[in-house]
């Protein structure tokens, strides 16, 4: 996820968004409450993130953006399956004006409250049924700002386009979504921008760009499941490098003209690091790799699926190693609840140490020992990383103590077992959801050791392990 090497990061509360669209049914006409999808997906730390009652299979996003007016138009086609009978259901959407909603081709009524778009289909949806919702909307996207230590995220307008990085819950700033990592889906993007700009999204281009009437349309497809916070439609004036990694994986990198000098190095490092992680973690889980340096001073990097974003700086190898490790840990293997965030950040941080070791610089043991020498009064020891806090989600402990947990495990079980375990963890759970309990169980099974005390000390105790 976001690299601590660049900045310490964290979560924020979103402001209520304006309402829009047609009037909702009167209370007397509302369907039975027991047939309504919940306004949250069930993450008790983020009770209104995501939505219950259905699973999204695919988002089709037809988007147009005018940087001069900072104005977005969109049509979102959301294909989903009901997990219960649904007389109404919710999508997450912050701001923007909803013009029309249909479900399976029939006009639906809808209501807005805060970041919730509540949709009442013309006919109830049966448990297990597949259904398609189409939402047309428009407006000026507003990013999430002023969080505790995360800064600005979501759809961020820039002088020549937009910088779009959505962790943890910023996808709703530019499209209606089940905005929680517990519901992954496949994506198609059709993005139209003024001629001369480049629109970048996840996956690969599904057809060549076309220009007409002073506008260019780009088509991108991510055919692998993806959490909404990893989706992007970053656009602007970019220089591109296209090719393949030494092992043959398609590699597309881009940089704002201000960072032209960083592009060749980013392209080379992305290729060699992607290939190396494939030898450590197992086969690369997606169809292409890459990275984007934009001229927005975000002060952080984010592991957008297949295209990590580097906000306003030339990333060194360590940061690239971190974000590319996330393609396995966080993107392919995805957490169901944010409290398990160490499974993303701890693994990506430890990957930085492994890259240092591989490159002939400091060993993982040296780096571990340096952090281990911090005094017991250091704030890192007071924050148990195994339960990331909603008000301090991206605390340094989640990264550093998370990485230290993995090194402590490596020391306890030995290199042979450890690296075999990590590769098995990544390959057997490819494109699935994972939890801390699953990882602990696999570690104990493969090592033949009871590891409760190790994981408890490193992940769940508010003190420096003995």
Coordinates of C-alpha atoms in Angstrom, one line a residue:
X1 CA 0.0 0.0 0.0
X2 CA 1.2 3.5 0.7
X3 CA 4.9 3.5 1.3
X4 CA 6.1 4.6 4.7
X5 CA 9.4 5.4 3.1
X6 CA 7.6 8.4 1.7
X7 CA 5.2 9.4 4.4
X8 CA 3.4 8.1 7.4
X9 CA -0.2 7.6 6.4
X10 CA -3.7 7.3 7.8
X11 CA -7.4 7.3 7.6
X12 CA -10.0 10.0 7.8
X13 CA -13.7 10.6 8.2
X14 CA -15.6 11.6 5.0
X15 CA -17.9 14.6 5.0
X16 CA -21.5 14.1 4.2
X17 CA -22.3 14.5 0.5
X18 CA -25.1 16.4 -1.0
X19 CA -28.3 14.6 -2.0
X20 CA -29.5 14.3 -5.5
X21 CA -31.9 12.5 -7.8
X22 CA -35.5 11.6 -7.6
X23 CA -37.4 11.5 -4.4
X24 CA -37.5 8.3 -2.4
X25 CA -40.8 6.5 -1.7
X26 CA -42.7 7.7 1.3
X27 CA -42.0 5.8 4.6
X28 CA -45.4 4.0 4.2
X29 CA -44.5 2.7 0.8
X30 CA -41.1 1.5 1.7
X31 CA -40.5 -2.3 1.3
X32 CA -40.0 -4.4 4.4
X33 CA -36.8 -3.7 6.2
X34 CA -35.8 -7.3 6.3
X35 CA -35.5 -7.3 2.5
X36 CA -33.1 -4.3 2.4
X37 CA -29.4 -4.6 1.8
X38 CA -27.4 -3.2 4.7
X39 CA -25.7 0.2 4.4
X40 CA -22.4 -1.4 5.4
X41 CA -20.6 -4.6 4.5
X42 CA -20.1 -5.7 8.0
X43 CA -16.7 -4.3 8.9
X44 CA -17.4 -3.0 12.5
X45 CA -14.4 -0.6 12.4
X46 CA -15.9 1.0 9.2
X47 CA -19.6 0.4 9.6
X48 CA -20.8 2.4 6.6
X49 CA -18.1 1.3 4.1
X50 CA -19.3 -1.1 1.5
X51 CA -22.8 -2.5 1.5
X52 CA -24.6 -5.7 2.3
X53 CA -27.0 -8.0 0.5
X54 CA -25.1 -8.5 -2.8
X55 CA -21.7 -9.2 -4.4
X56 CA -20.5 -7.2 -7.4
X57 CA -19.0 -9.2 -10.3
X58 CA -18.2 -6.4 -12.7
X59 CA -18.1 -2.6 -13.0
X60 CA -18.4 -1.0 -16.5
X61 CA -17.4 2.6 -16.1
X62 CA -18.0 5.0 -19.0
X63 CA -16.4 8.3 -17.9
X64 CA -15.7 11.7 -19.4
X65 CA -13.6 14.4 -17.7
X66 CA -13.0 18.0 -18.5
X67 CA -9.9 19.2 -16.6
X68 CA -10.7 22.9 -17.3
X69 CA -14.1 22.7 -15.6
X70 CA -13.0 19.9 -13.3
X71 CA -16.3 18.2 -14.4
X72 CA -16.9 14.5 -14.5
X73 CA -19.7 12.7 -16.4
X74 CA -20.3 9.0 -15.8
X75 CA -22.4 6.0 -16.5
X76 CA -21.7 3.1 -14.2
X77 CA -23.1 -0.4 -15.1
X78 CA -22.8 -2.6 -12.0
X79 CA -23.4 -6.3 -12.4
X80 CA -24.0 -8.1 -9.1
X81 CA -25.6 -11.2 -7.5
X82 CA -28.1 -10.9 -4.6
X83 CA -27.1 -12.7 -1.4
X84 CA -30.6 -12.3 -0.1
X85 CA -34.0 -11.1 -1.3
X86 CA -33.6 -7.4 -2.0
X87 CA -36.4 -4.8 -2.1
X88 CA -33.7 -2.1 -1.9
X89 CA -30.0 -1.9 -1.7
X90 CA -27.2 0.7 -1.3
X91 CA -24.1 1.8 -3.2
X92 CA -21.4 4.2 -1.9
X93 CA -21.2 7.5 -3.7
X94 CA -19.8 10.8 -2.3
X95 CA -21.1 14.0 -3.8
X96 CA -21.9 14.1 -7.5
X97 CA -25.5 14.3 -8.8
X98 CA -27.3 11.2 -9.8
X99 CA -29.5 11.7 -12.8
X100 CA -31.1 8.3 -13.3
X101 CA -31.0 4.8 -12.1
X102 CA -32.3 1.6 -13.6
X103 CA -32.3 -2.0 -12.5
X104 CA -32.5 -4.8 -15.1
X105 CA -33.7 -2.2 -17.6
X106 CA -36.5 -0.8 -15.5
X107 CA -36.4 2.7 -14.0
X108 CA -35.7 2.6 -10.2
X109 CA -36.3 5.2 -7.6
X110 CA -33.4 6.3 -5.4
X111 CA -32.5 8.4 -2.4
X112 CA -29.3 10.1 -1.2
X113 CA -28.1 10.4 2.4
X114 CA -24.5 11.2 3.2
X115 CA -22.4 8.8 1.1
X116 CA -25.2 6.3 0.7
X117 CA -27.1 5.9 -2.6
X118 CA -30.2 3.8 -1.8
X119 CA -31.9 2.2 -4.8
X120 CA -35.4 0.8 -4.9
X121 CA -35.9 -1.4 -8.0
X122 CA -39.2 -1.5 -9.7
X123 CA -39.5 -5.2 -8.7
X124 CA -37.9 -7.0 -5.8
X125 CA -34.7 -9.0 -6.6
X126 CA -34.8 -12.6 -5.6
X127 CA -32.1 -14.2 -3.4
X128 CA -29.4 -15.5 -5.7
X129 CA -30.5 -13.6 -8.7
X130 CA -28.1 -11.7 -10.9
X131 CA -29.0 -8.1 -11.6
X132 CA -27.6 -5.1 -13.5
X133 CA -27.8 -1.6 -12.2
X134 CA -27.1 1.4 -14.4
X135 CA -26.4 4.8 -12.8
X136 CA -25.9 8.0 -14.7
X137 CA -24.3 10.8 -12.8
X138 CA -22.1 13.9 -13.0
X139 CA -20.5 16.7 -11.1
X140 CA -17.2 18.0 -9.7
X141 CA -15.4 15.2 -7.8
X142 CA -14.2 16.2 -4.4
X143 CA -11.3 14.2 -2.9
X144 CA -11.1 13.2 0.8
X145 CA -9.0 15.8 2.6
X146 CA -7.6 16.6 6.1
X147 CA -7.4 13.1 7.4
X148 CA -5.2 12.6 10.5
X149 CA -2.0 11.7 8.6
X150 CA -3.1 10.4 5.2
X151 CA -3.5 13.7 3.4
X152 CA -5.6 13.8 0.3
X153 CA -7.0 10.8 -1.5
X154 CA -9.7 9.7 -3.9
X155 CA -10.3 11.6 -7.2
X156 CA -7.8 14.5 -7.0
X157 CA -8.0 17.1 -9.8
X158 CA -4.7 18.4 -11.1
X159 CA -3.8 21.2 -13.5
X160 CA -3.8 18.8 -16.5
X161 CA -6.1 16.0 -15.4
X162 CA -6.5 14.0 -12.2
X163 CA -4.4 11.9 -9.8
X164 CA -6.6 9.0 -8.6
X165 CA -5.6 7.0 -5.5
X166 CA -8.4 5.7 -3.4
X167 CA -7.2 3.8 -0.3
X168 CA -9.0 3.2 1.9
X169 CA -12.4 4.4 0.8
X170 CA -12.0 7.0 -1.9
X171 CA -13.5 5.1 -4.9
X172 CA -16.9 6.5 -4.0
X173 CA -15.5 10.0 -4.9
X174 CA -15.8 9.1 -8.6
X175 CA -18.1 6.1 -9.2
X176 CA -20.9 4.4 -7.3
X177 CA -19.4 1.3 -5.7
X178 CA -19.5 -1.3 -3.0
X179 CA -16.5 0.5 -1.6
X180 CA -14.8 -2.0 0.6
X181 CA -12.1 -4.6 -0.1
X182 CA -14.4 -7.5 0.9
X183 CA -16.1 -7.2 -2.4
X184 CA -13.7 -7.5 -5.4
X185 CA -14.9 -7.3 -9.0
X186 CA -13.6 -7.0 -12.6
X187 CA -13.5 -3.7 -14.3
X188 CA -13.9 -2.1 -17.8
X189 CA -13.1 1.6 -18.3
X190 CA -14.1 3.8 -21.2
X191 CA -12.5 7.2 -20.5
X192 CA -12.9 10.3 -22.7
X193 CA -10.6 13.3 -22.3
X194 CA -9.5 16.3 -24.3
X195 CA -7.2 15.4 -27.2
X196 CA -3.5 15.5 -26.1
X197 CA -4.1 13.9 -22.7
X198 CA -3.5 10.3 -21.7
X199 CA -6.0 8.4 -19.6
X200 CA -4.5 5.5 -17.6
X201 CA -6.5 2.8 -15.8
X202 CA -5.9 -0.7 -14.4
X203 CA -5.1 -3.7 -16.6
X204 CA -4.5 -3.4 -20.3
X205 CA -5.9 -1.4 -23.2
X206 CA -8.7 -3.5 -24.6
X207 CA -8.7 -1.6 -27.9
X208 CA -6.7 1.3 -29.4
X209 CA -7.4 4.8 -28.4
X210 CA -9.6 6.8 -30.8
X211 CA -9.8 10.6 -31.4
X212 CA -12.8 12.5 -32.7
X213 CA -14.1 16.0 -32.2
X214 CA -11.1 17.1 -30.2
X215 CA -11.5 14.3 -27.7
X216 CA -9.7 11.0 -27.2
X217 CA -11.3 7.8 -25.7
X218 CA -9.3 5.1 -24.0
X219 CA -10.5 1.6 -23.2
X220 CA -8.9 -0.3 -20.3
X221 CA -9.8 -3.7 -18.9
X222 CA -8.8 -5.3 -15.6
X223 CA -9.9 -8.9 -16.0
X224 CA -8.7 -10.0 -12.6
X225 CA -10.7 -9.3 -9.4
X226 CA -9.9 -6.0 -7.9
X227 CA -10.8 -4.1 -4.7
X228 CA -12.4 -0.7 -5.4
X229 CA -9.6 1.2 -3.6
X230 CA -7.1 0.0 -6.2
X231 CA -9.1 1.3 -9.2
X232 CA -7.8 4.4 -11.0
X233 CA -8.5 6.8 -13.9
X234 CA -5.3 8.9 -13.6
X235 CA -5.0 11.3 -16.5
X236 CA -2.9 14.1 -17.8
X237 CA 0.1 14.8 -20.0
X238 CA 2.3 11.6 -19.7
X239 CA 5.3 10.2 -21.5
X240 CA 5.0 6.4 -21.8
X241 CA 7.4 3.5 -21.9
X242 CA 6.0 0.2 -23.1
X243 CA 7.8 -3.2 -23.3
X244 CA 8.2 -6.4 -21.3
X245 CA 10.1 -7.4 -18.2
X246 CA 13.1 -9.7 -18.8
X247 CA 10.7 -12.7 -18.2
X248 CA 8.2 -11.4 -20.7
X249 CA 5.5 -9.7 -18.6
X250 CA 4.0 -6.7 -20.4
X251 CA 5.3 -3.5 -18.6
X252 CA 3.8 0.0 -19.1
X253 CA 5.2 2.9 -17.2
X254 CA 4.4 6.6 -17.4
X255 CA 5.7 9.9 -16.1
X256 CA 4.6 13.5 -16.1
X257 CA 7.0 15.6 -18.3
X258 CA 8.4 17.1 -15.1
X259 CA 9.7 13.6 -14.1
X260 CA 10.9 12.7 -17.6
X261 CA 14.3 11.8 -16.2
X262 CA 12.8 9.2 -13.9
X263 CA 10.9 7.2 -16.5
X264 CA 13.6 4.9 -17.9
X265 CA 14.8 4.1 -14.4
X266 CA 11.2 3.4 -13.2
X267 CA 10.6 1.2 -16.3
X268 CA 13.8 -0.8 -15.7
X269 CA 13.3 -1.2 -11.9
X270 CA 9.7 -2.2 -12.4
X271 CA 10.7 -5.0 -14.7
X272 CA 13.5 -6.5 -12.7
X273 CA 11.7 -6.2 -9.4
X274 CA 8.5 -7.7 -10.7
X275 CA 10.5 -10.7 -12.1
X276 CA 12.4 -11.1 -8.9
X277 CA 9.3 -11.2 -6.7
X278 CA 7.9 -13.9 -9.0
X279 CA 10.8 -16.1 -7.9
X280 CA 10.1 -15.4 -4.2
X281 CA 6.3 -15.1 -4.0
X282 CA 5.3 -17.3 -7.0
X283 CA 4.0 -16.4 -10.4
X284 CA 3.0 -12.7 -11.0
X285 CA -0.8 -12.6 -10.4
X286 CA -1.8 -10.2 -13.2
X287 CA -1.4 -9.7 -16.9
X288 CA 0.8 -6.6 -16.8
X289 CA 3.0 -4.6 -14.5
X290 CA 4.0 -0.9 -14.5
X291 CA 4.0 2.3 -12.6
X292 CA 3.1 6.0 -12.9
X293 CA 4.8 9.1 -11.6
X294 CA 2.5 12.1 -11.6
X295 CA 3.2 15.8 -10.9
X296 CA 0.9 15.9 -7.8
X297 CA 2.7 16.3 -4.5
X298 CA 0.8 13.6 -2.7
X299 CA 3.9 12.6 -0.7
X300 CA 2.9 8.9 -0.9
X301 CA 2.8 6.0 -3.3
X302 CA -0.2 3.6 -3.7
X303 CA -0.2 0.1 -5.2
X304 CA -3.1 0.6 -7.7
X305 CA -3.5 -2.8 -9.4
X306 CA -1.0 -3.2 -12.2
X307 CA -0.1 0.5 -12.1
X308 CA 1.3 1.7 -8.7
X309 CA 1.1 5.5 -8.4
X310 CA 4.0 7.7 -7.2
X311 CA 2.7 11.1 -6.2
X312 CA 5.2 13.9 -7.0
X313 CA 8.5 12.2 -6.6
X314 CA 11.1 9.9 -8.3
X315 CA 10.7 6.5 -6.5
X316 CA 13.8 4.7 -5.4
X317 CA 14.1 0.9 -5.7
X318 CA 12.9 0.3 -2.2
X319 CA 9.6 2.1 -2.8
X320 CA 9.1 0.3 -6.1
X321 CA 9.8 -3.0 -4.4
X322 CA 7.2 -2.2 -1.7
X323 CA 4.5 -1.2 -4.2
X324 CA 5.1 -4.2 -6.5
X325 CA 5.1 -6.6 -3.6
X326 CA 1.6 -5.4 -3.0
X327 CA 0.5 -6.8 -6.3
X328 CA 0.7 -10.2 -4.5
X329 CA 0.0 -9.0 -0.9
X330 CA -3.1 -6.7 -0.9
X331 CA -4.1 -6.8 -4.5
X332 CA -4.2 -10.6 -5.3
X333 CA -4.5 -11.6 -1.6
X334 CA -7.0 -9.1 -0.2
X335 CA -8.1 -8.6 3.3
X336 CA -11.8 -8.9 4.3
X337 CA -11.5 -6.4 7.2
X338 CA -9.2 -3.4 7.5
X339 CA -8.0 -4.5 10.9
X340 CA -5.9 -7.2 9.1
X341 CA -4.0 -4.5 7.2
X342 CA -0.6 -5.8 8.5
X343 CA -1.1 -8.7 6.0
X344 CA -0.7 -6.0 3.3
X345 CA 1.7 -3.5 4.8
X346 CA 3.8 -5.9 6.9
X347 CA 4.5 -8.1 3.8
X348 CA 5.3 -5.2 1.6
X349 CA 7.6 -3.7 4.2
X350 CA 9.4 -7.0 4.6
X351 CA 9.7 -7.1 0.9
X352 CA 11.7 -3.9 1.0
X353 CA 14.1 -5.6 3.5
X354 CA 14.3 -8.7 1.2
X355 CA 15.1 -6.5 -1.8
X356 CA 17.9 -4.8 0.2
X357 CA 19.2 -8.2 1.1
X358 CA 19.0 -9.4 -2.5
X359 CA 20.7 -6.2 -3.7
X360 CA 23.7 -6.7 -1.5
X361 CA 22.9 -3.9 0.9
X362 CA 21.7 -4.3 4.5
X363 CA 20.3 -7.7 5.4
X364 CA 16.8 -8.2 6.7
X365 CA 18.4 -9.3 10.0
X366 CA 20.4 -6.0 10.2
X367 CA 17.3 -3.9 9.5
X368 CA 15.2 -6.0 12.0
X369 CA 17.9 -5.5 14.7
X370 CA 17.9 -1.8 14.1
X371 CA 14.2 -1.5 14.7
X372 CA 14.4 -4.0 17.6
X373 CA 16.8 -1.7 19.4
X374 CA 14.3 1.0 19.8
X375 CA 13.6 1.7 23.4
X376 CA 10.5 0.2 25.1
X377 CA 9.0 3.8 25.3
X378 CA 8.9 4.1 21.5
X379 CA 5.3 4.6 20.4
X380 CA 5.6 1.8 17.9
X381 CA 5.6 -0.8 20.7
X382 CA 2.3 0.6 22.1
X383 CA 0.4 0.0 18.9
X384 CA -0.3 -3.8 18.3
X385 CA -0.4 -4.1 14.5
X386 CA -2.6 -7.2 14.3
X387 CA -5.6 -5.0 14.8
X388 CA -5.2 -1.8 12.8
X389 CA -7.2 1.0 14.4
X390 CA -9.8 2.8 12.3
X391 CA -8.6 6.2 13.6
X392 CA -4.9 5.4 13.0
X393 CA -5.1 2.8 10.2
X394 CA -1.7 3.4 8.6
X395 CA 0.3 3.8 11.7
X396 CA 4.0 3.0 11.4
X397 CA 3.6 -0.1 13.6
X398 CA 1.3 -1.7 11.0
X399 CA 4.2 -1.5 8.6
X400 CA 7.3 -1.9 10.7
X401 CA 6.1 -4.3 13.4
X402 CA 4.2 -6.1 10.7
X403 CA 7.5 -6.6 8.8
X404 CA 9.3 -7.5 12.0
X405 CA 6.6 -10.2 12.7
X406 CA 7.6 -11.9 9.5
X407 CA 11.3 -11.8 10.3
X408 CA 10.6 -13.2 13.8
X409 CA 8.7 -16.0 12.1
X410 CA 11.6 -16.6 9.6
X411 CA 14.0 -16.8 12.5
X412 CA 11.7 -19.3 14.4
X413 CA 11.1 -21.7 11.5
X414 CA 14.2 -21.3 9.3
X415 CA 14.6 -20.0 5.8
X416 CA 13.6 -23.1 4.0
X417 CA 10.2 -23.4 5.7
X418 CA 9.7 -19.6 5.7
X419 CA 10.1 -19.0 2.0
X420 CA 8.2 -22.1 1.1
X421 CA 5.4 -20.9 3.4
X422 CA 5.3 -17.4 1.9
X423 CA 5.1 -18.7 -1.7
X424 CA 2.4 -21.2 -0.7
X425 CA 0.4 -18.4 1.0
X426 CA 0.6 -16.2 -2.1
X427 CA -0.2 -18.9 -4.7
X428 CA -2.9 -20.9 -3.0
X429 CA -4.8 -17.8 -2.1
X430 CA -4.4 -16.1 -5.5
X431 CA -7.2 -13.6 -6.1
X432 CA -8.9 -14.6 -2.8
X433 CA -9.6 -13.0 0.5
X434 CA -7.4 -13.7 3.5
X435 CA -7.2 -13.2 7.2
X436 CA -4.6 -13.2 10.0
X437 CA -6.1 -16.4 11.4
X438 CA -5.6 -18.2 8.1
X439 CA -1.9 -17.1 7.9
X440 CA -1.2 -18.2 11.5
X441 CA -2.9 -21.6 10.8
X442 CA -0.8 -22.1 7.6
X443 CA 2.4 -21.1 9.4
X444 CA 1.8 -23.6 12.2
X445 CA 0.8 -26.4 9.8
X446 CA 3.9 -26.0 7.6
X447 CA 6.4 -25.5 10.4
X448 CA 5.0 -28.1 12.7
X449 CA 5.3 -25.6 15.5
X450 CA 2.9 -23.9 17.8
X451 CA 3.4 -20.3 17.1
X452 CA 0.6 -18.7 19.2
X453 CA 3.0 -16.9 21.5
X454 CA 5.2 -15.5 18.7
X455 CA 2.2 -14.0 16.8
X456 CA 0.6 -12.8 20.0
X457 CA 3.7 -11.0 21.1
X458 CA 4.4 -9.3 17.8
X459 CA 0.9 -8.6 16.6
X460 CA -1.4 -8.2 19.6
X461 CA 0.5 -7.0 22.6
X462 CA 1.0 -3.2 23.3
X463 CA 4.6 -3.6 24.3
X464 CA 8.0 -4.6 22.9
X465 CA 8.3 -8.4 22.6
X466 CA 10.7 -9.9 25.1

